[in-house]
């Protein structure tokens, strides 16, 4: 009887160990998925606030300065949560202090935002490895969102002139063409038409810088909120 019992106990023990190992692996994968999701949500918040900080960068009136300082403080807090190298992600936080000190640095903001977009795509791939179904194209959607963000920042800069400078006209028309495709939503199309009528192609600019910021910000925020909701 003992001869029969020992192999049976051994088999049960092996099954138990295998079950515990499988459970441990499932818990570890679930924890990794939660970490990737949290980092992706954080990256979306960083993208949103960096785009706003860039848009308000060249403005020096009191309301704009107050809003930009609030956004900068929010970014300070967000960057403290960025995992960086501890999660095998780029250590992007080190670039923020220079931009905080030079809010009008358009190209510097664009470069950091591009790195955030690359991190978003990386996190989406990592998170996708934990899901059986496809993820909702967050990285690609954020690339489209950056077109709106750049358009906002450039329109704010253009509105500081009496007539839109040719260099800004070219950049904004290119962005408008990219945005005005067959899948262009009506609110975006209306904004593009108004910018063309009152800013880009106008003989005399009829929009103030903060008008441009306020015109595009709700569209961008709504899209970001939709992405965040899909990840929740």
PDB file of C-alpha atoms in Angstrom:
ATOM      1  CA  UNK A   1       0.000   0.000   0.000  1.00  0.00           C
ATOM      2  CA  UNK A   2       2.844   2.346   0.853  1.00  0.00           C
ATOM      3  CA  UNK A   3       4.372   1.626  -2.533  1.00  0.00           C
ATOM      4  CA  UNK A   4       1.143   2.746  -4.221  1.00  0.00           C
ATOM      5  CA  UNK A   5       0.651   5.768  -1.929  1.00  0.00           C
ATOM      6  CA  UNK A   6       4.032   7.392  -2.402  1.00  0.00           C
ATOM      7  CA  UNK A   7       3.720   7.913  -6.193  1.00  0.00           C
ATOM      8  CA  UNK A   8       0.143   9.158  -5.697  1.00  0.00           C
ATOM      9  CA  UNK A   9       1.252  11.681  -3.095  1.00  0.00           C
ATOM     10  CA  UNK A  10       4.115  12.702  -5.353  1.00  0.00           C
ATOM     11  CA  UNK A  11       1.725  13.256  -8.246  1.00  0.00           C
ATOM     12  CA  UNK A  12      -0.626  15.315  -6.058  1.00  0.00           C
ATOM     13  CA  UNK A  13       2.299  17.359  -4.790  1.00  0.00           C
ATOM     14  CA  UNK A  14       3.485  17.997  -8.345  1.00  0.00           C
ATOM     15  CA  UNK A  15      -0.014  19.086  -9.411  1.00  0.00           C
ATOM     16  CA  UNK A  16      -0.230  21.407  -6.410  1.00  0.00           C
ATOM     17  CA  UNK A  17       3.163  22.968  -7.159  1.00  0.00           C
ATOM     18  CA  UNK A  18       2.262  23.425 -10.814  1.00  0.00           C
ATOM     19  CA  UNK A  19      -1.058  25.009  -9.807  1.00  0.00           C
ATOM     20  CA  UNK A  20       0.680  27.421  -7.433  1.00  0.00           C
ATOM     21  CA  UNK A  21       3.248  28.329 -10.091  1.00  0.00           C
ATOM     22  CA  UNK A  22       0.471  28.977 -12.622  1.00  0.00           C
ATOM     23  CA  UNK A  23      -1.426  31.113 -10.104  1.00  0.00           C
ATOM     24  CA  UNK A  24       1.735  33.066  -9.278  1.00  0.00           C
ATOM     25  CA  UNK A  25       2.407  33.642 -12.975  1.00  0.00           C
ATOM     26  CA  UNK A  26      -1.168  34.828 -13.566  1.00  0.00           C
ATOM     27  CA  UNK A  27      -0.939  37.242 -10.655  1.00  0.00           C
ATOM     28  CA  UNK A  28       2.415  38.550 -11.882  1.00  0.00           C
ATOM     29  CA  UNK A  29       1.031  39.092 -15.400  1.00  0.00           C
ATOM     30  CA  UNK A  30      -2.049  40.824 -14.008  1.00  0.00           C
ATOM     31  CA  UNK A  31       0.163  43.105 -11.916  1.00  0.00           C
ATOM     32  CA  UNK A  32       2.286  43.947 -14.960  1.00  0.00           C
ATOM     33  CA  UNK A  33      -0.853  44.726 -16.971  1.00  0.00           C
ATOM     34  CA  UNK A  34      -2.062  47.077 -14.214  1.00  0.00           C
ATOM     35  CA  UNK A  35       1.334  48.797 -14.149  1.00  0.00           C
ATOM     36  CA  UNK A  36       1.372  49.223 -17.934  1.00  0.00           C
ATOM     37  CA  UNK A  37      -2.180  50.575 -17.877  1.00  0.00           C
ATOM     38  CA  UNK A  38      -1.353  53.049 -15.090  1.00  0.00           C
ATOM     39  CA  UNK A  39       1.768  54.219 -16.950  1.00  0.00           C
ATOM     40  CA  UNK A  40      -0.254  54.634 -20.147  1.00  0.00           C
ATOM     41  CA  UNK A  41      -2.872  56.714 -18.332  1.00  0.00           C
ATOM     42  CA  UNK A  42      -0.061  58.821 -16.870  1.00  0.00           C
ATOM     43  CA  UNK A  43       1.496  59.283 -20.322  1.00  0.00           C
ATOM     44  CA  UNK A  44      -1.848  60.542 -21.648  1.00  0.00           C
ATOM     45  CA  UNK A  45      -2.019  63.103 -18.840  1.00  0.00           C
ATOM     46  CA  UNK A  46       1.535  64.198 -19.608  1.00  0.00           C
ATOM     47  CA  UNK A  47       0.671  64.556 -23.289  1.00  0.00           C
ATOM     48  CA  UNK A  48      -2.411  66.642 -22.528  1.00  0.00           C
ATOM     49  CA  UNK A  49      -0.615  69.029 -20.192  1.00  0.00           C
ATOM     50  CA  UNK A  50       2.548  69.342 -22.293  1.00  0.00           C
ATOM     51  CA  UNK A  51       0.407  70.284 -25.298  1.00  0.00           C
ATOM     52  CA  UNK A  52      -1.398  72.929 -23.242  1.00  0.00           C
ATOM     53  CA  UNK A  53       1.874  74.292 -21.848  1.00  0.00           C
ATOM     54  CA  UNK A  54       3.221  74.554 -25.405  1.00  0.00           C
ATOM     55  CA  UNK A  55       0.061  76.291 -26.599  1.00  0.00           C
ATOM     56  CA  UNK A  56       0.224  78.924 -23.869  1.00  0.00           C
ATOM     57  CA  UNK A  57       4.001  79.268 -24.185  1.00  0.00           C
ATOM     58  CA  UNK A  58       4.276  82.601 -26.039  1.00  0.00           C
ATOM     59  CA  UNK A  59       1.543  84.405 -24.048  1.00  0.00           C
ATOM     60  CA  UNK A  60       2.421  86.840 -21.253  1.00  0.00           C
ATOM     61  CA  UNK A  61      -0.923  88.341 -20.216  1.00  0.00           C
ATOM     62  CA  UNK A  62      -1.972  87.732 -16.612  1.00  0.00           C
ATOM     63  CA  UNK A  63      -4.736  85.119 -17.244  1.00  0.00           C
ATOM     64  CA  UNK A  64      -2.508  83.117 -19.617  1.00  0.00           C
ATOM     65  CA  UNK A  65       0.434  83.239 -17.213  1.00  0.00           C
ATOM     66  CA  UNK A  66      -1.772  82.070 -14.358  1.00  0.00           C
ATOM     67  CA  UNK A  67      -3.152  79.164 -16.398  1.00  0.00           C
ATOM     68  CA  UNK A  68       0.292  78.198 -17.702  1.00  0.00           C
ATOM     69  CA  UNK A  69       1.751  78.229 -14.178  1.00  0.00           C
ATOM     70  CA  UNK A  70      -1.066  75.954 -12.979  1.00  0.00           C
ATOM     71  CA  UNK A  71      -0.340  73.549 -15.843  1.00  0.00           C
ATOM     72  CA  UNK A  72       3.398  73.667 -15.095  1.00  0.00           C
ATOM     73  CA  UNK A  73       2.706  72.790 -11.450  1.00  0.00           C
ATOM     74  CA  UNK A  74       0.510  69.897 -12.567  1.00  0.00           C
ATOM     75  CA  UNK A  75       3.318  68.680 -14.838  1.00  0.00           C
ATOM     76  CA  UNK A  76       5.776  68.846 -11.933  1.00  0.00           C
ATOM     77  CA  UNK A  77       3.543  66.437 -10.030  1.00  0.00           C
ATOM     78  CA  UNK A  78       2.987  64.147 -13.027  1.00  0.00           C
ATOM     79  CA  UNK A  79       6.693  63.845 -13.833  1.00  0.00           C
ATOM     80  CA  UNK A  80       7.400  62.736 -10.257  1.00  0.00           C
ATOM     81  CA  UNK A  81       5.191  59.703 -10.942  1.00  0.00           C
ATOM     82  CA  UNK A  82       6.845  58.797 -14.252  1.00  0.00           C
ATOM     83  CA  UNK A  83       8.523  55.391 -13.688  1.00  0.00           C
ATOM     84  CA  UNK A  84      11.304  55.915 -16.221  1.00  0.00           C
ATOM     85  CA  UNK A  85      14.162  53.408 -16.146  1.00  0.00           C
ATOM     86  CA  UNK A  86      12.564  51.446 -13.279  1.00  0.00           C
ATOM     87  CA  UNK A  87       9.896  50.302 -15.762  1.00  0.00           C
ATOM     88  CA  UNK A  88      12.260  50.119 -18.775  1.00  0.00           C
ATOM     89  CA  UNK A  89      10.855  53.416 -20.096  1.00  0.00           C
ATOM     90  CA  UNK A  90      12.762  56.510 -21.308  1.00  0.00           C
ATOM     91  CA  UNK A  91      13.737  58.885 -18.514  1.00  0.00           C
ATOM     92  CA  UNK A  92      11.848  61.797 -20.075  1.00  0.00           C
ATOM     93  CA  UNK A  93      11.399  63.776 -16.853  1.00  0.00           C
ATOM     94  CA  UNK A  94      14.917  65.186 -17.078  1.00  0.00           C
ATOM     95  CA  UNK A  95      13.920  67.308 -20.111  1.00  0.00           C
ATOM     96  CA  UNK A  96      11.005  69.023 -18.415  1.00  0.00           C
ATOM     97  CA  UNK A  97      12.827  71.629 -16.223  1.00  0.00           C
ATOM     98  CA  UNK A  98      14.376  73.346 -19.271  1.00  0.00           C
ATOM     99  CA  UNK A  99      10.964  73.643 -20.937  1.00  0.00           C
ATOM    100  CA  UNK A 100       9.405  74.892 -17.726  1.00  0.00           C
ATOM    101  CA  UNK A 101      11.972  77.687 -17.718  1.00  0.00           C
ATOM    102  CA  UNK A 102      11.465  78.400 -21.451  1.00  0.00           C
ATOM    103  CA  UNK A 103       7.732  77.975 -22.111  1.00  0.00           C
ATOM    104  CA  UNK A 104       7.966  79.641 -25.542  1.00  0.00           C
ATOM    105  CA  UNK A 105      10.324  76.904 -26.821  1.00  0.00           C
ATOM    106  CA  UNK A 106       7.974  75.408 -29.429  1.00  0.00           C
ATOM    107  CA  UNK A 107      10.478  72.955 -30.926  1.00  0.00           C
ATOM    108  CA  UNK A 108      11.627  71.747 -27.508  1.00  0.00           C
ATOM    109  CA  UNK A 109       8.046  70.983 -26.532  1.00  0.00           C
ATOM    110  CA  UNK A 110       7.468  69.167 -29.829  1.00  0.00           C
ATOM    111  CA  UNK A 111      10.547  67.001 -29.309  1.00  0.00           C
ATOM    112  CA  UNK A 112       9.509  65.987 -25.786  1.00  0.00           C
ATOM    113  CA  UNK A 113       5.940  65.329 -26.935  1.00  0.00           C
ATOM    114  CA  UNK A 114       7.277  63.066 -29.699  1.00  0.00           C
ATOM    115  CA  UNK A 115       9.138  61.073 -27.052  1.00  0.00           C
ATOM    116  CA  UNK A 116       5.970  60.816 -24.956  1.00  0.00           C
ATOM    117  CA  UNK A 117       4.098  59.582 -28.052  1.00  0.00           C
ATOM    118  CA  UNK A 118       6.780  56.917 -28.597  1.00  0.00           C
ATOM    119  CA  UNK A 119       6.422  55.848 -24.954  1.00  0.00           C
ATOM    120  CA  UNK A 120       2.637  55.624 -25.410  1.00  0.00           C
ATOM    121  CA  UNK A 121       3.087  53.302 -28.390  1.00  0.00           C
ATOM    122  CA  UNK A 122       5.554  51.156 -26.421  1.00  0.00           C
ATOM    123  CA  UNK A 123       3.177  50.896 -23.459  1.00  0.00           C
ATOM    124  CA  UNK A 124       0.298  50.035 -25.775  1.00  0.00           C
ATOM    125  CA  UNK A 125       2.335  47.162 -27.224  1.00  0.00           C
ATOM    126  CA  UNK A 126       3.227  45.901 -23.749  1.00  0.00           C
ATOM    127  CA  UNK A 127      -0.365  46.123 -22.586  1.00  0.00           C
ATOM    128  CA  UNK A 128      -1.538  44.392 -25.750  1.00  0.00           C
ATOM    129  CA  UNK A 129       0.590  41.386 -24.868  1.00  0.00           C
ATOM    130  CA  UNK A 130      -1.650  40.843 -21.831  1.00  0.00           C
ATOM    131  CA  UNK A 131      -4.927  40.982 -23.780  1.00  0.00           C
ATOM    132  CA  UNK A 132      -6.443  38.406 -26.080  1.00  0.00           C
ATOM    133  CA  UNK A 133      -8.265  41.036 -28.144  1.00  0.00           C
ATOM    134  CA  UNK A 134      -6.866  44.123 -29.928  1.00  0.00           C
ATOM    135  CA  UNK A 135      -6.428  47.380 -28.033  1.00  0.00           C
ATOM    136  CA  UNK A 136      -8.246  50.477 -29.266  1.00  0.00           C
ATOM    137  CA  UNK A 137      -5.345  52.074 -31.215  1.00  0.00           C
ATOM    138  CA  UNK A 138      -4.344  54.574 -28.518  1.00  0.00           C
ATOM    139  CA  UNK A 139      -0.930  55.304 -30.047  1.00  0.00           C
ATOM    140  CA  UNK A 140      -2.333  56.043 -33.491  1.00  0.00           C
ATOM    141  CA  UNK A 141      -5.124  58.161 -32.019  1.00  0.00           C
ATOM    142  CA  UNK A 142      -2.578  60.194 -30.043  1.00  0.00           C
ATOM    143  CA  UNK A 143      -0.648  60.904 -33.244  1.00  0.00           C
ATOM    144  CA  UNK A 144      -3.829  62.411 -34.688  1.00  0.00           C
ATOM    145  CA  UNK A 145      -4.350  64.314 -31.470  1.00  0.00           C
ATOM    146  CA  UNK A 146      -0.899  65.864 -31.808  1.00  0.00           C
ATOM    147  CA  UNK A 147      -1.976  67.361 -35.154  1.00  0.00           C
ATOM    148  CA  UNK A 148      -4.721  69.213 -33.279  1.00  0.00           C
ATOM    149  CA  UNK A 149      -2.284  70.150 -30.523  1.00  0.00           C
ATOM    150  CA  UNK A 150       0.236  71.601 -32.963  1.00  0.00           C
ATOM    151  CA  UNK A 151      -2.508  73.446 -34.802  1.00  0.00           C
ATOM    152  CA  UNK A 152      -3.588  75.021 -31.515  1.00  0.00           C
ATOM    153  CA  UNK A 153      -0.040  76.061 -30.614  1.00  0.00           C
ATOM    154  CA  UNK A 154       0.664  77.505 -34.071  1.00  0.00           C
ATOM    155  CA  UNK A 155      -2.656  79.368 -34.221  1.00  0.00           C
ATOM    156  CA  UNK A 156      -1.950  80.983 -30.842  1.00  0.00           C
ATOM    157  CA  UNK A 157       1.401  82.172 -32.193  1.00  0.00           C
ATOM    158  CA  UNK A 158      -0.115  83.397 -35.451  1.00  0.00           C
ATOM    159  CA  UNK A 159      -2.799  85.359 -33.612  1.00  0.00           C
ATOM    160  CA  UNK A 160      -0.082  87.547 -32.096  1.00  0.00           C
ATOM    161  CA  UNK A 161       0.339  89.104 -35.570  1.00  0.00           C
ATOM    162  CA  UNK A 162      -1.960  91.341 -37.582  1.00  0.00           C
ATOM    163  CA  UNK A 163      -1.705  88.891 -40.486  1.00  0.00           C
ATOM    164  CA  UNK A 164      -0.684  85.234 -40.387  1.00  0.00           C
ATOM    165  CA  UNK A 165       3.039  84.905 -41.248  1.00  0.00           C
ATOM    166  CA  UNK A 166       3.707  82.787 -44.332  1.00  0.00           C
ATOM    167  CA  UNK A 167       5.772  80.220 -42.404  1.00  0.00           C
ATOM    168  CA  UNK A 168       2.898  79.614 -39.980  1.00  0.00           C
ATOM    169  CA  UNK A 169       0.377  79.577 -42.834  1.00  0.00           C
ATOM    170  CA  UNK A 170       2.250  76.741 -44.521  1.00  0.00           C
ATOM    171  CA  UNK A 171       2.487  74.669 -41.339  1.00  0.00           C
ATOM    172  CA  UNK A 172      -1.155  75.197 -40.393  1.00  0.00           C
ATOM    173  CA  UNK A 173      -2.496  74.462 -43.872  1.00  0.00           C
ATOM    174  CA  UNK A 174      -0.543  71.213 -43.883  1.00  0.00           C
ATOM    175  CA  UNK A 175      -2.032  70.230 -40.516  1.00  0.00           C
ATOM    176  CA  UNK A 176      -5.525  71.217 -41.655  1.00  0.00           C
ATOM    177  CA  UNK A 177      -5.172  69.020 -44.737  1.00  0.00           C
ATOM    178  CA  UNK A 178      -4.110  66.081 -42.577  1.00  0.00           C
ATOM    179  CA  UNK A 179      -7.062  66.604 -40.250  1.00  0.00           C
ATOM    180  CA  UNK A 180      -9.687  67.252 -42.936  1.00  0.00           C
ATOM    181  CA  UNK A 181      -9.819  63.706 -44.326  1.00  0.00           C
ATOM    182  CA  UNK A 182     -12.869  61.610 -45.078  1.00  0.00           C
ATOM    183  CA  UNK A 183     -13.181  60.649 -41.389  1.00  0.00           C
ATOM    184  CA  UNK A 184     -12.978  64.254 -40.162  1.00  0.00           C
ATOM    185  CA  UNK A 185     -15.590  64.954 -37.507  1.00  0.00           C
ATOM    186  CA  UNK A 186     -17.898  67.927 -38.009  1.00  0.00           C
ATOM    187  CA  UNK A 187     -16.658  69.883 -34.941  1.00  0.00           C
ATOM    188  CA  UNK A 188     -13.081  69.605 -36.227  1.00  0.00           C
ATOM    189  CA  UNK A 189     -14.159  70.620 -39.735  1.00  0.00           C
ATOM    190  CA  UNK A 190     -15.948  73.701 -38.354  1.00  0.00           C
ATOM    191  CA  UNK A 191     -12.849  74.725 -36.406  1.00  0.00           C
ATOM    192  CA  UNK A 192     -10.658  74.297 -39.501  1.00  0.00           C
ATOM    193  CA  UNK A 193     -13.036  76.423 -41.562  1.00  0.00           C
ATOM    194  CA  UNK A 194     -13.122  79.151 -38.923  1.00  0.00           C
ATOM    195  CA  UNK A 195      -9.334  79.205 -38.576  1.00  0.00           C
ATOM    196  CA  UNK A 196      -8.983  79.503 -42.352  1.00  0.00           C
ATOM    197  CA  UNK A 197     -11.578  82.273 -42.504  1.00  0.00           C
ATOM    198  CA  UNK A 198     -10.483  84.337 -39.495  1.00  0.00           C
ATOM    199  CA  UNK A 199      -6.781  83.541 -39.136  1.00  0.00           C
ATOM    200  CA  UNK A 200      -4.862  81.573 -41.756  1.00  0.00           C
ATOM    201  CA  UNK A 201      -6.291  83.153 -44.906  1.00  0.00           C
ATOM    202  CA  UNK A 202      -7.593  86.390 -43.431  1.00  0.00           C
ATOM    203  CA  UNK A 203      -6.258  89.734 -44.665  1.00  0.00           C
ATOM    204  CA  UNK A 204      -6.605  90.884 -41.050  1.00  0.00           C
ATOM    205  CA  UNK A 205      -6.563  88.363 -38.211  1.00  0.00           C
ATOM    206  CA  UNK A 206      -9.832  88.415 -36.270  1.00  0.00           C
ATOM    207  CA  UNK A 207      -8.990  85.922 -33.531  1.00  0.00           C
ATOM    208  CA  UNK A 208      -7.112  86.691 -30.321  1.00  0.00           C
ATOM    209  CA  UNK A 209      -4.502  84.166 -29.111  1.00  0.00           C
ATOM    210  CA  UNK A 210      -6.713  82.906 -26.285  1.00  0.00           C
ATOM    211  CA  UNK A 211      -9.620  82.599 -28.723  1.00  0.00           C
ATOM    212  CA  UNK A 212      -7.533  80.087 -30.671  1.00  0.00           C
ATOM    213  CA  UNK A 213      -6.580  78.234 -27.505  1.00  0.00           C
ATOM    214  CA  UNK A 214     -10.209  78.073 -26.364  1.00  0.00           C
ATOM    215  CA  UNK A 215     -11.399  77.033 -29.830  1.00  0.00           C
ATOM    216  CA  UNK A 216      -9.296  73.865 -30.014  1.00  0.00           C
ATOM    217  CA  UNK A 217      -8.889  72.840 -26.372  1.00  0.00           C
ATOM    218  CA  UNK A 218     -12.366  71.267 -25.899  1.00  0.00           C
ATOM    219  CA  UNK A 219     -11.867  69.081 -28.994  1.00  0.00           C
ATOM    220  CA  UNK A 220      -8.512  67.823 -27.722  1.00  0.00           C
ATOM    221  CA  UNK A 221      -9.721  67.273 -24.162  1.00  0.00           C
ATOM    222  CA  UNK A 222     -12.789  65.359 -25.358  1.00  0.00           C
ATOM    223  CA  UNK A 223     -10.680  62.986 -27.433  1.00  0.00           C
ATOM    224  CA  UNK A 224      -8.262  62.377 -24.576  1.00  0.00           C
ATOM    225  CA  UNK A 225     -11.089  61.692 -22.148  1.00  0.00           C
ATOM    226  CA  UNK A 226     -12.458  59.130 -24.585  1.00  0.00           C
ATOM    227  CA  UNK A 227      -9.086  57.343 -24.721  1.00  0.00           C
ATOM    228  CA  UNK A 228      -8.785  57.357 -20.942  1.00  0.00           C
ATOM    229  CA  UNK A 229     -12.287  55.926 -20.597  1.00  0.00           C
ATOM    230  CA  UNK A 230     -11.444  53.049 -22.955  1.00  0.00           C
ATOM    231  CA  UNK A 231      -8.417  52.179 -20.817  1.00  0.00           C
ATOM    232  CA  UNK A 232     -10.300  52.317 -17.511  1.00  0.00           C
TER     233      UNK A 232
END
